[in-house]
Amino acid sequence: MKPTETGDSEYFHRVVDCQWACPAHTDIPEYIRLIAQGRFTDAYMVNRESNIFPGILGRVCDRPCEPACRRARVDEKPVAICRLKRVAADHKDDIRERLPKVPEKKNGKRIALVGAGCASLAVCNDLMPLGYECTIFERLSVPGGLMRYNIPAFRLPAEVLDEEIGYIIDMGVDLRLNAPVASMKALLDEGYDAVFVGSGAPKGKELNLPGREEGDARIHIGIEWLESVAFGHTKGIGEKVLIIGVGNTAMDCCRTSLRVGAESVKVMARKPRQFFKASDWELEDAEEEQVEIIINHSPKEFVVEDGQLKGMVFEVMEYDIEDGRITDSRVVEETFIEADDVILAIGQETAFPWIERDIGIEFNEWDEPVVDRETYQSTLSGVFFGGDAAFGPENIIWAVEHGHQAAISIHNFVHDKPVTERLPRTVKLSTRKMGIHEWSYSNDFDPAARRQMEHVPLAERFREIDTEVELGFTAEQTACEVERCLNCDIQTVFFDKLCIECDACIDICPTQCLTITPGADNEDALRQELTAPAENTDQPLYISEQLEQTGRLMVKDENVCLHCGLCAERCPTAAWDMQKSFVDIPYARDHDVMPCRQRKTG
């Protein structure tokens, strides 16, 4: 077996599972340690470096980091990473003096952005400090996109949106509200140096079943209905409501229905619960509010009598499931369920009726723009897409990362550099040693369970439609939750030439993640030769060079390491050290540019 190439920057990045899973690669363990020290503003700024919306994402992020959290592999629940992000946002000081400065003298480059959602705002955040003039065209009267009109205020208060969007707009962005773009060709004719499209996925999917047209007035498209409620155009709904679909938008629709007058709300799911698209915490919050989730019901027909919606007919399904996949299905019966209103929340699609099809922007068979997944440039040079507009509905943190990458491409493009040019991520290591048995981080394993977020009591949360349900962590909850973090960015760095093979580190390791072994012919065999077989092949093995005493190998299973530092404390020769890994993420500001050359346009 060859030794692990730890000089490769991605190795020490990859084993910080939460940061690796985050699309924006936020330094999660670092900001959690700063929160533990009461340095909320510093923690917020570490967050903002990569995700730009800590307060927003601390409430509504889809949390790709949490399923990856190492704590879930040694305990029942991951660290409440998202909730702690909110702690930093709620308790920070004024950060305006710490935001990037915008030069008075501009660089002469004008960028047009379509849609004032998270992706466009991320592009502006990265380009404004470089002297660009950014103009956003937004069809609505307020910025924010789906964050504003698809996510209800009881989950994401307007003041949180206004604050974090304001940090970017106040850089000098030319925000043009109530200004929908009617023609891409006309926009290009205005002479902008580049165009970024971040218009989201504004079209809700239809359900064309018998009775759809007859019951039209009481059958609503989920995202359109949420927008209508958000802007005060819709203030009521019938007593009995059916929600078709079981994604996160469906959860927002069912909970909003309760706040505008519904007495009984049922979410109708075609498949069993393990196939739901909604996040577990979204489902839990809905069920806490007495929303009934009915599984294995496939919609068949809208029942309309004398022009009045009466309900829906569903086919009750049975499924054969093997290895987590549905292998067969059958209808076992039909059933009718009453409803005064039905809300369709079965998905969203991009929509570009304003983009002419003869200007060089290619579209695929689903009428989506053909966009490069590395550069975010379309087939028309100088036109870029990001967020839901690029590849269909994802989540806010993905849209932010799209914005970062598109900003790099735009920066390169307007300076006549290849849009594909990217600086690599790099990793720096710094020891955490403060003494023979002392580290500059809390390394004791805390067996405490994950803290539960307090909520506004049920009797109070429906009085006002914008009453925020989650109250945030208390000081005591925060103090406990931060100690659950295993500091996965504090790497166990091994110096094979110092090892005397005394086995002290192996003896003291609480999870048996270390082994000194003669090796094996391949990794699969090696994984079975370890002190505790390493079954999780998604996690890498650290394999040393041959040790000088016997020629054997030191092998570490990264999967269950607690980063407790006991191996380094016990080692008599300092062959082990605990070193913080800093991942350097390149942004547009880091990409040097050559002096501008005049480009031909048209």
XYZ file of C-alpha atoms in Angstrom:
602
model
C 0.000 0.000 0.000
C 1.249 3.467 -0.880
C 1.342 6.118 1.835
C -1.421 8.716 1.885
C -0.539 11.885 -0.010
C -1.258 14.398 2.743
C 0.522 17.071 0.747
C -2.575 17.007 -1.457
C -4.640 19.898 -0.095
C -7.870 17.955 -0.510
C -6.942 15.223 2.000
C -7.008 17.377 5.120
C -10.019 19.214 3.712
C -11.964 16.053 2.978
C -11.681 14.626 6.485
C -13.341 17.732 7.932
C -16.642 16.176 6.983
C -18.929 19.116 7.658
C -16.776 21.612 5.764
C -16.288 19.176 2.885
C -20.065 18.618 2.616
C -20.869 22.334 2.684
C -21.159 23.609 -0.910
C -19.482 26.876 0.139
C -16.881 25.066 2.304
C -17.585 27.143 5.405
C -15.048 26.604 8.219
C -17.637 25.170 10.586
C -15.443 23.888 13.456
C -13.625 27.235 13.596
C -16.773 29.301 13.991
C -18.134 26.876 16.593
C -14.954 27.309 18.678
C -15.300 31.098 18.375
C -18.877 30.853 19.639
C -17.607 28.749 22.565
C -15.295 31.654 23.435
C -18.145 34.165 23.237
C -16.618 35.751 20.122
C -19.896 35.967 18.236
C -18.868 38.704 15.822
C -15.706 36.833 14.830
C -17.766 33.671 14.367
C -20.221 35.567 12.178
C -17.416 36.908 9.981
C -15.904 33.431 9.534
C -19.344 32.358 8.344
C -19.858 35.345 6.111
C -16.562 34.833 4.300
C -18.066 31.876 2.469
C -21.837 31.768 2.868
C -22.596 35.557 3.058
C -25.989 34.960 4.780
C -25.269 33.540 8.285
C -28.487 34.846 9.849
C -30.642 33.608 6.983
C -28.932 30.235 6.640
C -28.877 29.827 10.414
C -32.643 29.530 10.128
C -33.447 27.919 6.780
C -30.379 26.129 5.427
C -30.960 22.583 4.151
C -27.929 21.610 6.259
C -25.912 19.319 3.970
C -23.212 19.573 6.646
C -25.200 17.852 9.378
C -25.702 14.388 7.804
C -21.933 14.382 7.230
C -21.102 15.344 10.838
C -18.701 12.886 12.488
C -20.601 13.239 15.765
C -23.486 11.279 14.229
C -21.128 8.315 13.759
C -20.111 8.166 17.394
C -23.349 9.494 18.863
C -27.007 9.514 17.892
C -27.345 13.049 16.499
C -25.029 15.472 14.650
C -23.933 18.782 16.093
C -26.612 21.471 15.617
C -24.411 23.293 13.109
C -27.212 25.333 11.560
C -28.610 26.422 14.921
C -25.176 27.561 16.089
C -24.784 29.637 12.937
C -27.882 31.515 14.049
C -26.389 32.032 17.517
C -23.479 33.949 15.991
C -25.860 36.042 13.876
C -28.224 36.828 16.757
C -25.491 37.929 19.163
C -22.941 39.663 16.947
C -22.010 43.340 17.211
C -22.226 45.838 14.346
C -20.109 44.387 11.523
C -20.238 47.190 8.958
C -16.672 48.308 9.621
C -15.499 44.761 8.958
C -17.204 44.364 5.595
C -15.157 44.580 2.362
C -14.507 48.164 1.286
C -15.733 49.373 -2.074
C -13.276 51.599 -3.962
C -14.456 55.067 -4.938
C -12.786 54.714 -8.316
C -14.529 52.035 -10.375
C -12.797 49.718 -12.811
C -15.028 50.693 -15.709
C -16.788 47.329 -15.960
C -20.595 47.113 -15.819
C -22.404 43.892 -14.897
C -26.155 43.314 -15.299
C -27.844 40.814 -12.982
C -31.362 39.453 -13.487
C -33.168 38.724 -10.223
C -32.280 39.933 -6.730
C -32.041 36.465 -5.193
C -29.241 34.769 -3.314
C -27.090 33.921 -6.373
C -27.124 37.449 -7.825
C -26.433 38.936 -4.406
C -23.430 36.613 -3.978
C -22.015 37.811 -7.320
C -22.414 41.451 -6.227
C -20.842 40.686 -2.847
C -17.692 39.438 -4.595
C -17.467 41.950 -7.450
C -18.417 45.282 -5.841
C -15.214 45.443 -3.717
C -13.208 45.026 -6.945
C -14.645 48.201 -8.443
C -17.404 46.764 -10.611
C -20.675 48.562 -11.237
C -23.441 46.018 -10.656
C -27.044 46.609 -11.705
C -29.753 44.206 -10.511
C -33.106 44.020 -12.316
C -35.810 42.650 -9.980
C -39.444 42.093 -10.987
C -40.781 42.465 -7.422
C -40.907 45.481 -5.134
C -38.345 44.043 -2.680
C -35.109 42.037 -3.086
C -34.538 38.511 -1.840
C -36.119 36.209 -4.394
C -37.259 32.868 -3.017
C -35.837 33.772 0.381
C -38.459 36.519 0.530
C -41.559 34.991 -1.042
C -41.123 31.194 -0.822
C -39.976 30.971 2.794
C -42.644 32.142 5.263
C -41.851 34.912 7.732
C -42.533 32.582 10.688
C -39.355 30.762 9.616
C -37.363 33.682 8.214
C -38.272 37.136 9.559
C -38.152 40.066 7.145
C -35.769 42.009 9.373
C -33.156 39.236 9.088
C -33.478 39.301 5.298
C -33.331 43.085 5.153
C -30.193 43.250 7.288
C -28.094 40.718 5.408
C -29.281 41.751 1.953
C -28.636 45.350 2.986
C -24.967 44.647 3.669
C -24.587 43.876 -0.051
C -26.944 46.438 -1.575
C -25.352 49.166 0.557
C -22.036 48.540 -1.209
C -23.516 50.668 -3.973
C -25.408 48.111 -6.029
C -27.822 49.734 -8.486
C -30.984 47.859 -7.441
C -33.878 48.405 -9.817
C -37.108 47.120 -8.284
C -40.354 46.526 -10.164
C -38.139 46.143 -13.229
C -38.693 42.758 -14.911
C -36.462 42.005 -17.871
C -38.618 41.484 -20.950
C -35.851 40.710 -23.443
C -32.354 39.309 -23.083
C -31.497 40.742 -26.497
C -32.492 44.235 -25.364
C -30.468 43.811 -22.161
C -27.383 42.784 -24.128
C -27.838 45.787 -26.392
C -27.365 48.067 -23.365
C -23.637 47.353 -23.510
C -22.993 45.576 -20.226
C -19.652 43.783 -20.033
C -21.314 40.616 -18.708
C -24.773 39.411 -17.705
C -25.634 37.094 -14.816
C -29.030 35.397 -14.652
C -30.173 34.499 -11.154
C -33.916 34.508 -11.701
C -34.572 31.263 -9.831
C -37.093 28.572 -10.726
C -40.285 30.646 -10.633
C -42.700 28.223 -12.266
C -44.576 25.730 -10.104
C -45.360 22.351 -11.640
C -48.930 21.603 -12.639
C -51.020 18.499 -11.973
C -53.195 17.958 -15.031
C -55.882 15.582 -13.794
C -59.595 15.373 -14.507
C -61.415 18.269 -12.840
C -58.363 20.564 -12.793
C -59.865 23.258 -14.988
C -63.319 23.162 -13.408
C -61.932 23.618 -9.884
C -59.314 26.175 -10.873
C -60.296 28.904 -8.389
C -59.656 26.659 -5.362
C -56.604 24.843 -6.729
C -53.372 26.755 -6.151
C -49.752 26.453 -7.307
C -47.673 26.287 -4.127
C -44.953 28.844 -4.824
C -47.405 31.298 -6.358
C -49.713 30.917 -3.379
C -46.862 31.469 -0.903
C -45.835 34.601 -2.785
C -49.416 35.879 -2.669
C -49.548 35.328 1.077
C -46.133 36.937 1.608
C -47.210 40.134 -0.144
C -50.602 40.276 1.572
C -52.699 39.515 -1.523
C -54.053 36.290 -0.013
C -55.286 36.418 3.584
C -57.535 33.382 3.876
C -58.195 29.818 2.784
C -60.854 27.148 3.305
C -61.213 25.077 6.453
C -60.122 21.805 4.829
C -56.898 21.957 2.824
C -54.992 19.281 0.938
C -51.315 19.760 0.099
C -50.123 17.646 -2.832
C -46.414 16.905 -2.499
C -44.082 16.371 0.402
C -41.029 18.567 -0.191
C -39.948 21.590 1.820
C -42.282 23.878 -0.166
C -45.165 21.587 0.791
C -44.195 21.974 4.443
C -44.227 25.761 4.104
C -47.627 25.586 2.393
C -49.249 23.401 5.032
C -47.962 25.493 7.955
C -48.921 28.733 6.225
C -52.434 27.360 5.588
C -52.929 26.993 9.330
C -51.987 30.637 9.802
C -54.507 31.977 7.290
C -57.560 30.087 8.467
C -57.345 26.358 7.745
C -58.709 24.046 10.438
C -57.651 20.719 8.931
C -54.559 20.319 6.757
C -53.468 17.061 5.167
C -50.238 16.542 3.238
C -50.710 13.840 0.626
C -47.621 11.767 -0.202
C -47.454 9.237 -3.048
C -44.697 7.187 -1.416
C -43.637 5.977 2.060
C -41.918 8.348 4.469
C -38.367 7.218 3.719
C -38.768 8.645 0.210
C -39.935 12.106 1.295
C -37.972 15.072 -0.039
C -38.753 17.305 2.933
C -36.126 17.626 5.654
C -36.799 15.699 8.865
C -36.987 18.876 10.936
C -39.516 20.399 8.526
C -41.711 17.328 8.878
C -41.393 17.404 12.657
C -42.392 21.070 12.848
C -45.428 20.481 10.632
C -46.587 17.478 12.637
C -46.114 19.403 15.878
C -48.662 21.864 14.486
C -51.132 18.995 13.916
C -50.641 18.676 10.167
C -51.589 15.149 9.099
C -49.186 13.475 6.665
C -50.845 10.678 4.691
C -48.570 8.273 2.836
C -49.094 6.048 -0.226
C -51.852 8.165 -1.764
C -51.467 9.003 -5.450
C -53.782 11.756 -6.757
C -56.212 10.625 -9.452
C -58.945 13.232 -9.849
C -60.229 16.592 -8.616
C -63.887 16.268 -7.675
C -65.904 19.339 -8.689
C -69.683 19.665 -8.375
C -71.580 22.644 -9.804
C -68.289 24.499 -10.183
C -67.361 23.937 -6.534
C -64.302 21.912 -5.500
C -65.367 19.126 -3.148
C -62.122 17.201 -2.747
C -59.940 14.654 -4.506
C -59.920 10.990 -5.376
C -56.680 9.159 -4.559
C -55.337 5.761 -5.450
C -54.053 3.977 -2.368
C -50.711 2.387 -3.230
C -48.682 -0.576 -2.045
C -44.945 -0.788 -2.755
C -42.321 -3.512 -2.809
C -39.064 -2.141 -1.434
C -35.650 -3.794 -1.638
C -32.364 -2.237 -0.516
C -34.047 1.109 -0.069
C -35.500 1.193 -3.582
C -39.037 0.688 -4.850
C -39.090 -2.358 -7.120
C -42.830 -2.615 -7.744
C -46.082 -0.853 -6.956
C -49.798 -1.542 -7.187
C -53.121 0.174 -6.563
C -55.090 -1.511 -3.774
C -58.119 0.799 -3.600
C -59.454 4.291 -4.260
C -60.529 6.818 -1.655
C -62.138 10.259 -1.623
C -60.880 13.016 0.696
C -62.799 16.247 1.192
C -61.167 19.612 0.579
C -62.134 23.258 0.248
C -58.741 24.101 -1.284
C -55.897 22.134 -2.818
C -52.319 23.431 -2.999
C -49.970 21.835 -5.516
C -46.393 21.645 -4.226
C -44.943 18.989 -6.501
C -41.890 20.844 -7.748
C -40.603 23.929 -9.509
C -39.171 24.642 -12.928
C -37.102 27.320 -14.563
C -38.879 29.650 -16.968
C -37.218 31.914 -19.541
C -39.899 33.323 -21.853
C -37.886 36.548 -21.961
C -34.785 34.922 -23.475
C -34.925 34.829 -27.250
C -33.969 31.475 -28.721
C -31.952 32.918 -31.600
C -29.236 34.845 -29.764
C -26.817 31.992 -29.049
C -28.064 30.677 -25.684
C -28.783 26.982 -26.130
C -31.509 25.198 -24.175
C -31.804 21.481 -23.453
C -34.788 19.172 -23.904
C -36.341 20.433 -20.653
C -36.079 24.039 -21.834
C -33.251 24.700 -19.366
C -30.192 26.728 -20.421
C -27.056 24.749 -21.214
C -24.663 25.936 -18.498
C -21.111 24.825 -17.715
C -20.999 23.429 -14.172
C -17.508 24.796 -13.517
C -17.683 28.279 -15.004
C -21.484 28.899 -14.971
C -21.197 30.401 -18.448
C -23.915 29.670 -20.991
C -23.276 28.906 -24.636
C -23.342 32.664 -25.282
C -20.021 34.169 -24.253
C -20.406 36.634 -21.406
C -23.809 35.397 -20.190
C -23.711 33.426 -16.942
C -26.354 31.610 -14.886
C -26.476 30.585 -11.228
C -28.753 29.358 -8.464
C -31.994 27.635 -9.436
C -31.873 29.362 -12.836
C -28.788 27.336 -13.772
C -29.645 23.732 -12.915
C -33.113 23.793 -11.372
C -34.170 23.955 -7.709
C -31.457 23.328 -5.117
C -30.997 25.377 -1.953
C -29.662 28.720 -0.804
C -26.158 27.591 0.113
C -25.711 26.044 -3.352
C -26.878 29.287 -4.957
C -24.310 31.217 -2.915
C -21.522 28.935 -4.119
C -22.751 29.335 -7.700
C -22.461 33.087 -7.190
C -18.893 32.826 -5.916
C -17.816 30.741 -8.894
C -19.700 32.851 -11.430
C -18.036 35.966 -10.000
C -14.620 34.421 -10.684
C -15.660 33.616 -14.243
C -17.039 37.116 -14.832
C -13.875 38.658 -13.369
C -11.767 36.573 -15.742
C -14.029 37.158 -18.719
C -14.029 40.947 -18.624
C -10.233 40.917 -18.352
C -9.773 38.589 -21.324
C -8.672 35.600 -19.257
C -10.079 32.075 -19.714
C -13.232 31.662 -17.673
C -12.037 28.161 -16.813
C -9.024 29.518 -14.943
C -9.284 28.713 -11.239
C -6.825 28.910 -8.377
C -6.704 25.652 -6.401
C -7.898 25.342 -2.833
C -4.940 25.043 -0.473
C -4.555 23.916 3.132
C -2.234 25.302 5.794
C -1.542 23.514 9.072
C -0.775 25.153 12.413
C -0.026 23.313 15.642
C -2.440 23.677 18.548
C 0.175 22.684 21.122
C 0.407 24.951 24.181
C 2.240 22.605 26.511
C 3.143 18.955 27.012
C -0.467 18.024 27.745
C -2.336 21.152 26.767
C -4.004 22.223 23.524
C -5.536 25.483 22.381
C -8.937 23.879 21.937
C -11.362 21.951 24.113
C -10.532 18.296 23.463
C -12.592 16.465 26.085
C -15.340 14.275 24.627
C -18.695 15.567 25.853
C -21.335 12.803 25.947
C -24.210 15.307 26.032
C -27.114 14.800 23.632
C -28.031 17.357 20.982
C -29.885 20.341 22.400
C -33.511 20.864 21.398
C -34.476 24.283 20.032
C -37.202 26.003 22.011
C -40.331 27.019 20.091
C -43.108 29.525 20.629
C -46.010 27.636 22.296
C -48.643 26.334 19.890
C -51.334 28.517 21.452
C -49.372 31.665 20.558
C -47.664 30.982 17.235
C -50.797 31.368 15.061
C -51.882 34.782 16.338
C -49.681 36.640 13.854
C -48.592 35.180 10.538
C -45.026 36.454 10.965
C -44.437 35.201 14.516
C -41.066 33.412 14.349
C -41.590 29.916 15.699
C -38.012 29.016 16.659
C -36.617 31.046 19.548
C -32.919 30.266 19.135
C -30.618 28.555 21.612
C -30.337 29.856 25.145
C -26.876 30.625 26.564
C -26.930 27.306 28.439
C -27.928 25.352 25.337
C -25.235 27.057 23.302
C -22.552 26.301 25.895
C -23.504 22.633 25.824
C -23.920 22.264 22.055
C -20.560 23.807 21.114
C -18.813 21.179 23.247
C -20.381 18.426 21.145
C -18.217 19.479 18.172
C -15.318 17.047 17.709
C -12.984 19.663 16.187
C -12.478 17.653 13.043
C -10.306 20.418 11.573
C -7.703 19.777 14.304
C -5.815 17.128 12.418
C -3.823 14.282 13.923
C -0.596 14.843 12.000
C 1.927 11.981 12.104
C 5.726 12.185 11.680
C 6.786 8.658 10.823
C 10.526 9.258 11.324
C 9.910 10.063 15.008
C 7.865 6.933 15.733
C 9.565 4.254 17.876
C 6.606 1.845 17.578
C 5.977 1.707 21.304
C 2.216 1.307 20.754
C 1.417 3.939 23.372
C -0.923 5.783 21.006
C -2.716 2.570 20.101
C -3.180 1.627 23.751
C -4.738 4.959 24.685
C -6.948 5.527 21.620
C -10.573 5.428 22.873
C -12.030 4.412 19.506
C -9.357 1.958 18.291
C -8.811 4.022 15.168
C -4.995 3.443 15.144
C -3.145 0.319 14.019
C 0.496 -0.547 13.310
C 0.366 -3.261 10.656
C 2.615 -4.973 8.102
C 0.145 -3.754 5.469
C -1.833 -5.531 2.792
C -2.001 -5.879 -0.985
C -4.944 -3.507 -1.354
C -7.089 -1.141 0.649
C -10.021 -3.535 1.045
C -7.750 -6.118 2.652
C -6.018 -3.479 4.772
C -9.336 -2.255 6.163
C -9.963 -5.741 7.564
C -6.488 -5.933 9.152
C -7.005 -2.936 11.434
C -7.580 -3.068 15.194
C -11.219 -2.288 14.431
C -12.206 -3.091 10.833
C -12.836 0.106 8.864
C -16.176 -0.519 7.177
C -17.007 3.043 6.083
C -15.273 3.249 2.721
C -16.519 6.799 2.189
C -13.928 7.873 4.753
C -10.239 7.651 3.795
C -7.498 5.824 5.658
C -4.371 7.663 6.699
C -1.415 5.417 5.798
C 2.112 6.395 6.814
C 5.445 5.743 5.178
C 7.193 2.580 6.341
C 8.307 2.963 9.954
C 12.072 2.845 10.479
C 12.084 0.195 13.216
C 10.199 -2.638 11.509
C 9.047 -1.380 8.132
C 5.410 -1.617 9.219
C 2.776 1.071 8.604
C 0.862 3.336 10.948
C -2.752 3.350 9.779
C -5.499 5.616 11.056
C -9.198 5.144 10.332
C -10.486 8.697 9.931
C -14.053 7.510 10.296
C -14.257 7.369 14.085
C -11.364 9.576 15.266
C -12.530 11.930 18.043
C -9.623 14.368 17.598
C -9.150 14.131 21.355
C -5.362 14.459 21.129
C -4.659 11.564 23.517
C -2.333 9.956 20.973
C -0.252 13.141 20.811
C -0.258 13.548 24.588
C 0.870 9.963 25.176
C 3.532 9.798 22.436
C 7.024 10.025 24.045
C 8.692 11.264 20.834
C 6.111 13.775 19.545
C 5.454 11.642 16.477
C 1.836 12.817 16.726
C 0.775 16.455 16.778
C -2.628 18.187 16.711
C -2.651 20.803 13.950
C -5.471 23.053 12.782
C -6.117 22.866 9.018
C -7.001 26.160 7.353
C -8.632 25.712 3.940
C -7.925 28.695 1.710
C -10.883 29.145 -0.642
C -10.074 31.367 -3.656
C -12.622 34.039 -4.583
C -12.735 36.589 -7.385
C -10.535 38.959 -5.381
C -7.744 36.360 -5.350
C -7.546 36.026 -9.123
C -4.980 38.444 -10.460
C -5.901 40.133 -13.704
C -3.835 41.495 -16.551
C -4.348 45.113 -17.618
C -7.581 45.429 -19.549
C -7.444 45.230 -23.318
C -10.133 46.660 -25.491
C -12.526 43.896 -26.561
C -14.640 43.917 -29.618
C -18.344 43.807 -28.844
C -21.350 42.819 -30.880
